[in-house]
Amino acid sequence: MDERRDKARHRVLKAGTIEFGGGGAIDCTVRNLSDTGAALDVSSPVGIPDHFSLFVQADGTHLACTVIWRKERRIGVRFG
């Protein structure tokens, strides 16, 4: 498989929260992370909007995200 990412991702296991308009929030697990994006494990990608804020509890950071791809229980996001 060809690697299409600009930056290498590092495997991590961090708790996160997908936050979006109207007070919506979904728990997730950050599985890999780079300066430009991440892969997130979710119970279901249904209902997750294309744009949201990711709160990473361990780092105390909020990151603006755009969904790039969706699979059964994982989504790929780009930051910004």
PDB file of C-alpha atoms in Angstrom:
ATOM      1  CA  MET A   1       0.000   0.000   0.000  1.00  0.00           C
ATOM      2  CA  ASP A   2       1.364   3.441  -0.888  1.00  0.00           C
ATOM      3  CA  GLU A   3       1.744   5.896   1.960  1.00  0.00           C
ATOM      4  CA  ARG A   4      -0.143   9.090   1.064  1.00  0.00           C
ATOM      5  CA  ARG A   5       0.470  11.050   4.242  1.00  0.00           C
ATOM      6  CA  ASP A   6       2.841  14.016   4.270  1.00  0.00           C
ATOM      7  CA  LYS A   7       3.928  13.337   7.863  1.00  0.00           C
ATOM      8  CA  ALA A   8       4.574  10.023   9.622  1.00  0.00           C
ATOM      9  CA  ARG A   9       2.040   9.129  12.267  1.00  0.00           C
ATOM     10  CA  HIS A  10       3.010   7.813  15.676  1.00  0.00           C
ATOM     11  CA  ARG A  11       1.041   5.067  17.388  1.00  0.00           C
ATOM     12  CA  VAL A  12      -0.619   6.294  20.575  1.00  0.00           C
ATOM     13  CA  LEU A  13      -3.448   5.256  22.840  1.00  0.00           C
ATOM     14  CA  LYS A  14      -5.108   8.368  24.265  1.00  0.00           C
ATOM     15  CA  ALA A  15      -8.656   9.092  25.369  1.00  0.00           C
ATOM     16  CA  GLY A  16     -10.386  11.809  23.384  1.00  0.00           C
ATOM     17  CA  THR A  17     -13.736  13.497  22.946  1.00  0.00           C
ATOM     18  CA  ILE A  18     -15.256  14.514  19.616  1.00  0.00           C
ATOM     19  CA  GLU A  19     -17.098  17.786  20.293  1.00  0.00           C
ATOM     20  CA  PHE A  20     -19.503  19.467  17.874  1.00  0.00           C
ATOM     21  CA  GLY A  21     -22.273  22.060  17.705  1.00  0.00           C
ATOM     22  CA  GLY A  22     -25.323  21.858  19.907  1.00  0.00           C
ATOM     23  CA  GLY A  23     -23.348  20.425  22.816  1.00  0.00           C
ATOM     24  CA  GLY A  24     -22.807  17.067  21.125  1.00  0.00           C
ATOM     25  CA  ALA A  25     -19.903  14.936  22.330  1.00  0.00           C
ATOM     26  CA  ILE A  26     -18.716  11.410  21.514  1.00  0.00           C
ATOM     27  CA  ASP A  27     -15.934   9.558  23.305  1.00  0.00           C
ATOM     28  CA  CYS A  28     -13.127   8.190  21.135  1.00  0.00           C
ATOM     29  CA  THR A  29      -9.638   6.727  21.334  1.00  0.00           C
ATOM     30  CA  VAL A  30      -6.766   8.381  19.469  1.00  0.00           C
ATOM     31  CA  ARG A  31      -4.881   5.488  17.836  1.00  0.00           C
ATOM     32  CA  ASN A  32      -2.244   7.332  15.847  1.00  0.00           C
ATOM     33  CA  LEU A  33      -1.240  10.948  15.630  1.00  0.00           C
ATOM     34  CA  SER A  34       0.902  13.299  13.543  1.00  0.00           C
ATOM     35  CA  ASP A  35       1.263  17.055  13.232  1.00  0.00           C
ATOM     36  CA  THR A  36      -1.366  17.049  10.479  1.00  0.00           C
ATOM     37  CA  GLY A  37      -3.925  14.369  11.440  1.00  0.00           C
ATOM     38  CA  ALA A  38      -4.982  11.300  13.381  1.00  0.00           C
ATOM     39  CA  ALA A  39      -6.943   8.056  13.333  1.00  0.00           C
ATOM     40  CA  LEU A  40      -9.715   7.797  15.908  1.00  0.00           C
ATOM     41  CA  ASP A  41     -11.502   4.677  17.141  1.00  0.00           C
ATOM     42  CA  VAL A  42     -15.226   5.259  17.721  1.00  0.00           C
ATOM     43  CA  SER A  43     -18.109   3.020  18.681  1.00  0.00           C
ATOM     44  CA  SER A  44     -19.819   4.070  15.420  1.00  0.00           C
ATOM     45  CA  PRO A  45     -19.009   6.773  12.852  1.00  0.00           C
ATOM     46  CA  VAL A  46     -22.745   7.425  12.362  1.00  0.00           C
ATOM     47  CA  GLY A  47     -23.722  10.912  13.462  1.00  0.00           C
ATOM     48  CA  ILE A  48     -20.179  12.289  13.524  1.00  0.00           C
ATOM     49  CA  PRO A  49     -20.122  15.484  11.434  1.00  0.00           C
ATOM     50  CA  ASP A  50     -17.480  16.210   8.791  1.00  0.00           C
ATOM     51  CA  HIS A  51     -16.003  19.020  10.933  1.00  0.00           C
ATOM     52  CA  PHE A  52     -15.564  18.926  14.712  1.00  0.00           C
ATOM     53  CA  SER A  53     -13.199  19.708  17.578  1.00  0.00           C
ATOM     54  CA  LEU A  54     -11.134  16.898  19.109  1.00  0.00           C
ATOM     55  CA  PHE A  55     -10.307  17.247  22.797  1.00  0.00           C
ATOM     56  CA  VAL A  56      -7.342  15.086  23.840  1.00  0.00           C
ATOM     57  CA  GLN A  57      -7.591  14.747  27.615  1.00  0.00           C
ATOM     58  CA  ALA A  58      -3.972  13.674  28.272  1.00  0.00           C
ATOM     59  CA  ASP A  59      -2.617  16.740  26.450  1.00  0.00           C
ATOM     60  CA  GLY A  60      -5.398  19.171  27.351  1.00  0.00           C
ATOM     61  CA  THR A  61      -5.603  20.211  23.690  1.00  0.00           C
ATOM     62  CA  HIS A  62      -8.483  21.055  21.367  1.00  0.00           C
ATOM     63  CA  LEU A  63      -7.827  20.388  17.665  1.00  0.00           C
ATOM     64  CA  ALA A  64     -10.062  21.436  14.757  1.00  0.00           C
ATOM     65  CA  CYS A  65     -10.660  18.338  12.579  1.00  0.00           C
ATOM     66  CA  THR A  66     -11.998  17.493   9.139  1.00  0.00           C
ATOM     67  CA  VAL A  67     -12.978  13.869   8.452  1.00  0.00           C
ATOM     68  CA  ILE A  68     -11.012  12.415   5.520  1.00  0.00           C
ATOM     69  CA  TRP A  69     -12.229   8.805   5.655  1.00  0.00           C
ATOM     70  CA  ARG A  70     -14.614   6.586   7.649  1.00  0.00           C
ATOM     71  CA  LYS A  71     -14.503   2.850   8.296  1.00  0.00           C
ATOM     72  CA  GLU A  72     -16.605   0.599  10.507  1.00  0.00           C
ATOM     73  CA  ARG A  73     -15.179   1.768  13.840  1.00  0.00           C
ATOM     74  CA  ARG A  74     -12.414   4.195  12.846  1.00  0.00           C
ATOM     75  CA  ILE A  75     -12.242   7.601  11.232  1.00  0.00           C
ATOM     76  CA  GLY A  76      -9.265   9.467   9.785  1.00  0.00           C
ATOM     77  CA  VAL A  77      -9.039  13.213  10.331  1.00  0.00           C
ATOM     78  CA  ARG A  78      -6.894  16.107   9.134  1.00  0.00           C
ATOM     79  CA  PHE A  79      -6.207  18.979  11.527  1.00  0.00           C
ATOM     80  CA  GLY A  80      -7.088  22.529  10.619  1.00  0.00           C
TER      81      GLY A  80
END
